[in-house]
Coordinates of C-alpha atoms and ligand atoms in Angstrom, one line a residue:
M52 CA 41.1 134.9 80.0
N53 CA 37.8 136.2 81.1
F54 CA 35.7 134.2 83.6
S55 CA 32.8 134.0 81.1
T56 CA 34.9 131.6 79.0
F57 CA 34.6 128.8 81.6
G58 CA 30.9 128.4 81.1
F59 CA 29.9 128.8 84.8
S60 CA 26.3 129.0 85.6
P61 CA 24.7 132.5 85.9
T62 CA 24.4 132.4 89.7
L63 CA 28.1 131.6 90.2
M64 CA 29.0 134.3 87.6
E65 CA 27.0 136.8 89.7
G66 CA 29.1 135.9 92.8
I67 CA 32.4 136.3 90.8
E68 CA 31.3 139.7 89.4
A69 CA 30.2 140.9 92.9
I70 CA 33.6 140.0 94.2
G71 CA 35.1 142.0 91.3
Y72 CA 37.2 139.4 89.5
E73 CA 37.4 139.9 85.7
N74 CA 40.3 137.9 84.4
A75 CA 41.5 134.5 85.6
T76 CA 45.0 134.2 87.0
P77 CA 47.4 131.7 85.4
V78 CA 46.6 128.9 87.9
Q79 CA 42.9 129.5 87.5
E80 CA 43.2 129.4 83.7
L81 CA 45.0 126.1 83.9
A82 CA 43.1 124.4 86.8
I83 CA 39.5 125.4 86.3
P84 CA 38.8 123.5 83.0
I85 CA 40.7 120.4 84.2
I86 CA 38.7 120.3 87.5
L87 CA 35.5 120.8 85.6
E88 CA 36.5 117.8 83.4
G89 CA 36.7 115.8 86.6
R90 CA 40.4 115.1 86.7
D91 CA 42.7 115.0 89.8
I92 CA 45.2 117.8 90.0
I93 CA 48.6 118.4 91.7
A94 CA 49.4 122.1 91.6
S95 CA 52.5 123.8 92.7
A96 CA 51.2 127.3 93.5
Q97 CA 51.5 129.6 96.4
T98 CA 49.3 132.0 98.2
G99 CA 48.9 135.1 96.1
T100 CA 48.5 133.2 92.8
G101 CA 44.7 133.0 93.1
K102 CA 44.8 129.2 93.9
T103 CA 41.8 129.4 96.2
A104 CA 39.4 130.5 93.5
A105 CA 41.1 128.0 91.2
F106 CA 39.7 125.1 93.2
L107 CA 36.6 126.8 94.8
L108 CA 34.9 128.0 91.6
P109 CA 34.8 124.7 89.6
V110 CA 33.9 122.8 92.8
I111 CA 31.0 125.3 93.5
E112 CA 29.9 124.9 89.9
K113 CA 29.8 121.1 90.3
L114 CA 28.1 121.2 93.7
S115 CA 25.4 123.5 92.5
A116 CA 24.3 120.8 90.1
M117 CA 24.1 118.2 92.8
P118 CA 21.2 117.6 95.3
H119 CA 21.3 119.6 98.5
D120 CA 20.7 116.7 100.8
N121 CA 22.6 117.7 103.9
Q122 CA 25.5 115.5 103.0
V123 CA 29.1 116.8 102.9
K124 CA 30.2 116.5 99.3
A125 CA 33.4 118.5 99.3
M126 CA 36.2 118.8 101.9
V127 CA 39.0 121.4 101.9
I128 CA 41.8 120.6 104.4
V129 CA 44.2 123.4 105.3
P130 CA 47.0 123.8 107.8
T131 CA 45.8 126.8 109.9
R132 CA 42.7 128.3 111.3
E133 CA 43.4 131.6 109.6
L134 CA 43.5 130.0 106.2
A135 CA 40.3 128.0 107.0
L136 CA 38.6 131.2 107.9
Q137 CA 39.9 133.0 104.8
I138 CA 38.8 130.3 102.4
D139 CA 35.4 130.1 104.1
Q140 CA 35.0 133.8 103.6
Q141 CA 35.9 133.5 99.9
M142 CA 33.5 130.6 99.6
E143 CA 30.7 132.6 101.1
G144 CA 31.3 135.4 98.6
F145 CA 31.5 133.1 95.5
S146 CA 28.5 130.9 96.4
Y147 CA 26.3 133.8 97.6
Y148 CA 23.8 133.6 94.8
T149 CA 24.0 129.8 94.5
H150 CA 22.4 127.2 96.8
V151 CA 25.7 125.7 97.8
S152 CA 26.4 125.8 101.6
S153 CA 29.6 125.6 103.5
I154 CA 31.0 125.6 107.0
A155 CA 34.5 126.0 108.5
I156 CA 35.7 123.5 111.1
Y157 CA 38.8 125.0 112.7
G158 CA 38.1 125.0 116.4
G159 CA 39.3 126.9 119.3
T160 CA 39.2 125.4 122.8
D161 CA 35.7 126.8 123.6
G162 CA 33.2 123.9 124.1
T163 CA 30.3 125.8 122.6
V164 CA 32.3 126.2 119.3
F165 CA 32.8 122.4 119.3
S166 CA 29.1 121.7 119.8
R167 CA 28.2 124.2 117.1
E168 CA 30.6 122.5 114.7
K169 CA 29.2 119.1 115.7
Q170 CA 25.7 120.3 115.0
A171 CA 26.8 121.8 111.6
L172 CA 28.6 118.7 110.7
T173 CA 25.7 116.3 111.6
Q174 CA 23.2 118.6 109.9
G175 CA 25.5 118.7 106.9
A176 CA 26.8 121.3 104.4
D177 CA 27.8 120.9 100.8
L178 CA 31.4 121.9 101.5
I179 CA 33.5 122.0 104.7
V180 CA 36.8 123.8 105.2
C181 CA 38.8 122.3 108.1
T182 CA 42.1 121.9 109.8
P183 CA 43.2 118.3 110.1
G184 CA 43.5 118.1 113.9
R185 CA 40.0 119.5 114.5
L186 CA 38.4 117.3 111.9
M187 CA 40.1 114.3 113.5
A188 CA 38.7 115.3 116.9
H189 CA 35.1 115.2 115.4
L190 CA 35.8 112.0 113.5
N191 CA 37.1 110.3 116.6
M192 CA 33.7 111.0 118.3
G193 CA 32.1 108.8 115.7
Y194 CA 29.1 110.9 114.7
I195 CA 30.2 112.1 111.3
K196 CA 30.4 110.1 108.1
F197 CA 31.1 111.2 104.6
P198 CA 29.3 108.6 102.3
E199 CA 28.6 111.2 99.6
L200 CA 32.0 112.9 99.5
K201 CA 33.0 113.7 95.9
F202 CA 35.8 116.2 96.2
L203 CA 38.8 116.4 98.4
I204 CA 41.1 119.4 98.4
L205 CA 44.4 119.6 100.2
D206 CA 45.6 123.2 100.4
E207 CA 49.2 124.2 101.4
A208 CA 49.9 120.4 101.6
D209 CA 53.6 121.0 102.3
R210 CA 52.9 123.2 105.2
M211 CA 50.5 120.6 106.7
L212 CA 53.3 118.0 106.5
D213 CA 55.7 120.5 108.1
M214 CA 53.3 120.9 110.9
G215 CA 53.2 117.1 111.5
F216 CA 49.7 116.4 110.0
Y217 CA 50.8 113.5 107.7
E218 CA 49.2 110.8 109.9
D219 CA 46.1 112.8 110.5
I220 CA 45.6 113.2 106.8
L221 CA 46.0 109.5 106.2
K222 CA 43.5 108.8 108.9
I223 CA 41.0 111.3 107.4
L224 CA 41.5 109.6 104.0
S225 CA 40.5 106.3 105.5
H226 CA 37.1 107.7 106.4
L227 CA 36.4 108.9 102.8
P228 CA 34.8 107.0 99.9
K229 CA 37.4 105.8 97.4
Q230 CA 35.6 107.3 94.4
R231 CA 36.3 111.0 94.5
Q232 CA 38.1 113.8 92.7
N233 CA 41.3 114.9 94.5
L234 CA 43.0 118.3 94.2
M235 CA 46.3 119.0 95.9
F236 CA 47.9 122.4 96.2
S237 CA 51.4 122.8 97.6
A238 CA 53.9 125.7 97.4
T239 CA 56.8 123.2 97.2
M240 CA 57.1 119.6 96.2
P241 CA 59.4 117.8 98.6
S242 CA 59.6 114.0 98.4
K243 CA 57.1 113.5 101.2
I244 CA 54.5 115.5 99.2
R245 CA 55.3 113.4 96.1
L246 CA 54.7 110.3 98.2
L247 CA 51.4 111.6 99.5
A248 CA 50.4 112.6 96.0
K249 CA 51.1 109.0 94.8
H250 CA 48.9 107.6 97.5
L251 CA 46.1 110.1 96.9
L252 CA 45.9 111.1 93.3
H253 CA 44.9 109.2 90.2
N254 CA 46.5 110.2 87.0
P255 CA 46.8 113.8 88.1
F256 CA 47.2 116.7 85.8
E257 CA 50.3 118.6 86.9
I258 CA 50.3 122.4 87.2
N259 CA 53.5 124.3 88.0
I260 CA 53.2 128.0 88.6
A261 CA 56.7 129.4 88.8
M262 CA 57.5 130.9 92.2
S263 CA 56.4 134.4 92.0
K264 CA 59.0 137.0 93.0
P265 CA 58.0 139.8 95.4
A266 CA 56.2 142.6 93.7
E267 CA 58.5 145.3 92.3
K268 CA 56.7 148.0 94.2
I269 CA 57.8 146.5 97.5
V270 CA 60.9 148.5 98.6
Q271 CA 63.2 145.9 100.2
K272 CA 65.8 146.9 102.8
A273 CA 67.9 145.2 105.4
F274 CA 69.9 146.1 108.5
V275 CA 72.8 144.0 109.4
V276 CA 72.8 144.0 113.2
Y277 CA 73.5 142.4 116.5
D278 CA 70.5 141.1 118.3
M279 CA 70.6 143.7 121.0
Q280 CA 70.3 146.5 118.3
K281 CA 67.0 145.2 116.9
I282 CA 64.6 146.6 119.5
P283 CA 66.1 150.1 119.5
L284 CA 66.0 150.1 115.7
I285 CA 62.4 149.0 115.6
K286 CA 61.5 151.8 117.9
M287 CA 63.4 154.2 115.6
L288 CA 61.5 152.9 112.5
L289 CA 58.2 153.1 114.2
T290 CA 58.6 156.6 115.6
D291 CA 60.6 158.3 112.8
T292 CA 58.1 157.6 110.0
E293 CA 54.4 158.1 109.9
M294 CA 52.8 154.8 109.2
K295 CA 49.3 153.6 109.6
R296 CA 49.9 149.9 109.7
V297 CA 53.1 147.9 110.4
L298 CA 53.4 144.2 110.7
I299 CA 56.4 142.7 112.5
F300 CA 57.2 139.1 112.1
C301 CA 59.2 137.1 114.7
S302 CA 60.3 133.5 114.3
T303 CA 59.1 132.3 117.7
K304 CA 56.2 133.0 120.1
E305 CA 58.7 133.9 122.8
K306 CA 60.3 136.6 120.7
T307 CA 56.9 137.9 119.6
R308 CA 55.8 138.3 123.2
Q309 CA 59.1 139.9 124.3
L310 CA 59.0 142.4 121.4
Y311 CA 55.3 143.2 122.0
H312 CA 56.0 144.0 125.7
E313 CA 59.0 146.1 124.8
L314 CA 56.9 148.1 122.4
K315 CA 54.1 148.5 124.9
R316 CA 56.7 149.8 127.4
A317 CA 57.9 152.3 124.8
G318 CA 54.4 153.6 124.5
I319 CA 53.8 152.2 121.1
K320 CA 50.3 151.0 120.4
A321 CA 50.9 147.4 119.5
E322 CA 49.3 143.9 119.7
E323 CA 50.6 140.4 119.4
I324 CA 49.3 137.4 117.6
H325 CA 50.5 133.8 117.8
S326 CA 49.2 130.3 118.4
T327 CA 48.9 130.7 122.1
L328 CA 46.0 133.1 121.8
E329 CA 42.5 131.7 121.6
Q330 CA 40.9 131.8 118.2
A331 CA 38.4 134.5 119.2
A332 CA 41.3 136.7 120.5
R333 CA 43.2 136.1 117.2
E334 CA 40.3 137.1 115.1
N335 CA 39.6 140.1 117.3
V336 CA 43.3 141.3 116.9
I337 CA 43.1 140.9 113.1
I338 CA 39.8 142.8 112.9
R339 CA 41.3 145.6 115.0
F340 CA 44.4 145.7 112.9
K341 CA 42.4 145.7 109.7
S342 CA 40.2 148.6 111.0
G343 CA 43.2 150.7 111.9
D344 CA 42.6 150.5 115.6
I345 CA 46.0 148.9 116.2
P346 CA 48.8 150.4 114.1
V347 CA 51.5 147.8 115.0
L348 CA 51.0 144.0 115.0
V349 CA 53.7 141.6 116.2
A350 CA 53.2 138.2 114.8
T351 CA 54.6 134.8 114.2
D352 CA 54.4 133.2 110.7
I353 CA 50.8 132.4 111.6
V354 CA 49.7 135.4 109.6
S355 CA 52.4 135.3 106.9
R356 CA 50.0 133.5 104.6
G357 CA 46.4 133.9 104.2
I358 CA 45.9 137.3 105.9
D359 CA 44.4 139.7 103.3
I360 CA 44.8 143.2 104.4
E361 CA 45.3 145.7 101.6
D362 CA 47.2 148.6 103.1
I363 CA 50.1 147.5 105.3
D364 CA 52.8 150.2 105.0
M365 CA 55.7 148.2 106.3
V366 CA 56.6 144.6 107.1
I367 CA 59.5 144.2 109.4
N368 CA 61.3 140.8 109.7
Y369 CA 62.6 140.9 113.3
D370 CA 64.6 137.9 112.2
V371 CA 65.3 136.3 108.8
P372 CA 62.5 133.9 107.8
H373 CA 63.2 130.2 107.5
D374 CA 63.4 130.2 103.7
G375 CA 62.8 132.2 100.5
E376 CA 59.1 131.3 100.3
D377 CA 58.4 132.4 103.9
Y378 CA 60.3 135.6 103.1
I379 CA 58.1 136.2 100.0
H380 CA 55.0 135.4 101.9
R381 CA 55.9 137.7 104.8
I382 CA 56.9 140.7 102.7
G383 CA 53.9 140.1 100.3
R384 CA 51.7 141.3 103.1
T385 CA 52.7 144.8 102.2
A386 CA 52.1 146.6 98.8
R387 CA 49.0 144.6 98.1
A388 CA 46.4 146.0 95.7
S389 CA 47.9 149.1 94.2
A390 CA 49.5 150.4 97.4
E391 CA 53.2 150.7 97.9
G392 CA 55.1 149.2 100.8
T393 CA 58.4 148.7 102.5
A394 CA 59.9 145.5 103.8
V395 CA 62.8 145.7 106.3
T396 CA 64.7 142.7 107.5
F397 CA 67.1 142.5 110.5
I398 CA 70.0 140.1 109.8
N399 CA 72.1 139.1 112.8
E400 CA 75.4 137.2 112.4
R401 CA 73.7 133.8 112.6
D402 CA 71.1 134.6 109.9
Q403 CA 73.6 135.9 107.3
Q404 CA 74.0 132.7 105.4
R405 CA 70.2 132.2 105.4
F406 CA 69.6 135.6 104.0
G407 CA 72.3 135.1 101.4
A408 CA 70.3 132.0 100.2
I409 CA 67.2 134.1 100.1
E410 CA 69.0 136.7 98.0
T411 CA 70.1 134.0 95.6
L412 CA 66.6 132.8 95.3
L413 CA 65.3 136.3 94.6
E414 CA 68.1 136.8 92.1
R415 CA 68.9 140.2 93.6
E416 CA 70.8 141.8 96.5
V417 CA 68.6 143.5 99.0
E418 CA 69.9 147.0 100.0
K419 CA 71.8 147.0 103.3
V420 CA 71.0 150.2 105.0
P421 CA 73.7 151.5 107.3
V422 CA 72.7 151.6 111.0
P423 CA 72.9 155.1 112.4
V424 CA 76.1 155.5 114.4
Q425 CA 74.3 156.1 117.7
Y426 CA 73.3 152.5 117.7
G427 CA 76.9 151.3 117.7
E428 CA 79.0 149.1 115.5
T429 CA 77.4 146.4 113.4
P430 CA 78.6 143.1 112.0
V431 CA 80.0 143.0 108.5
Y432 CA 77.7 141.3 106.0
N433 CA 79.4 138.3 104.5
P434 CA 76.7 135.6 103.9
K435 CA 79.3 133.1 102.6
I436 CA 81.0 132.7 105.9
R437 CA 79.3 130.6 108.5
P438 CA 79.6 132.4 111.8
K439 CA 81.8 130.6 114.3
G440 CA 79.8 129.1 117.1
E441 CA 77.6 131.4 119.1
K442 CA 80.0 132.3 121.8
R443 CA 78.7 135.4 123.5
G444 CA 76.3 136.0 120.7
F445 CA 79.0 137.2 118.3
G446 CA 80.0 135.7 114.9
G447 CA 83.4 135.9 113.4
N448 CA 82.8 139.0 111.4
R449 CA 83.1 141.8 113.8
K450 CA 84.5 145.1 112.6
S451 CA 86.3 145.8 115.8
G452 CA 86.7 144.3 119.3
R453 CA 84.4 146.9 120.7
K454 CA 81.0 145.7 121.8
P455 CA 78.1 147.2 119.9
G456 CA 76.7 150.2 121.6
G457 CA 79.2 149.8 124.4
H458 CA 77.2 146.9 126.0
G459 CA 77.8 143.2 126.2
A460 CA 76.0 141.3 123.4
R461 CA 73.4 138.8 124.5
K462 CA 71.9 135.7 122.9
N463 CA 68.5 135.8 121.4
Ligands
AMP213 P1 45.0 133.3 96.9 O1 46.3 132.9 96.1 O2 43.9 132.4 96.5 O3 45.3 133.4 98.3 O4 44.6 134.7 96.3 C1 45.4 135.9 96.5 C2 44.6 137.1 96.3 O5 44.2 137.3 94.9 C3 43.2 137.2 97.1 O6 43.1 138.4 97.6 C4 42.2 137.0 96.0 O7 41.0 137.6 96.3 C5 42.8 137.6 94.8 N1 42.4 137.0 93.5 C6 42.3 135.7 93.2 N2 42.0 135.5 91.9 C7 41.8 136.8 91.4 C8 41.3 137.2 90.1 N3 41.1 136.4 89.1 N4 41.3 138.6 89.9 C9 41.6 139.4 90.9 N5 42.0 139.0 92.2 C10 42.1 137.7 92.4

């Protein structure tokens, strides 16, 4: 379906054309007419489906017909600063030729940022994109009110609840006028999301975009390893192949830091990104990674969603992601646009069952690449057997009694 069929005003169409969209994605095709009609929506759709434009475009269309009176009329609440920034950038692009204004409220610890946000909030913008904690901080100061708010959008609602924002969201709702249009987007629909939806939405239209499988052009591989083999293997992967841009995901900040320092010690030009870094430092790292200045970025899941970099050659999962969706988000950072890409996952004994569940969800087996002999013996892959305890870091599936690489295994 072409965007011209939605009947958007010429100034919005100009923005859409400048960005280069021609045809609507399935979630856009379903959601845009319903939002234009004024109905509430609950949509199960993930990053990568085009959900951002699905809610921004009809809301911009409606906002451009309203008075520009320095009153906030639309609020988008998102779980992370990265997503807030990304949505704000898309907003700027789409609304460029319209009179609709927007600001992002996502913070950082810098006091000047807070006062800039305060000024922007009190002077007003048509649409704000915010993280719940930061908005609450401003609300608690008592200087912002939203008497004219007409649209509330919760994006990645499941992730916000996972991050413990349920209470903050309820508090924010209590500051908003009751009469408004509500749009809720969530990758999954656990019972707590259903509960929130019941509280928030009126006779919502339900959209269910089936979970997208990873793009075929992503070559997926895995190494079945002991923890101590991961760093030597990563060094091998980074030095044996010529790659411009590699993104390595770790499940915790501590592992991210440790791996980053190991890579630096090995003379590999790498940077790290996780929530401990200040917002400005995070943005700077992303810009340098995008520009090609840093070839290797070690990250927590903070960048598994939202980050839009077209040509990442390889994604390495230093450990198995929490679930299939996180896996798809992480590996979806490679092979974007028309480029090809590789996704490599390290599976230790404890993560085998989890990876098996991911393979079930993907409806395919990911190729297990043999580890070169010089790195020592590896565990046997048997995702159905739960590893026995975590004694000395070994599971119950060892090939032999010899310790891998002749060293004692260690815990992560
Ligand atoms: P999202 O799911 O909103 O994060 O969007 C994922 C990616 O798809 C972003 O890079 C968007 O710019 C892009 N995108 C969204 N809608 C379209 C469209 N209709 N045509 C082409 N690209 C799109």
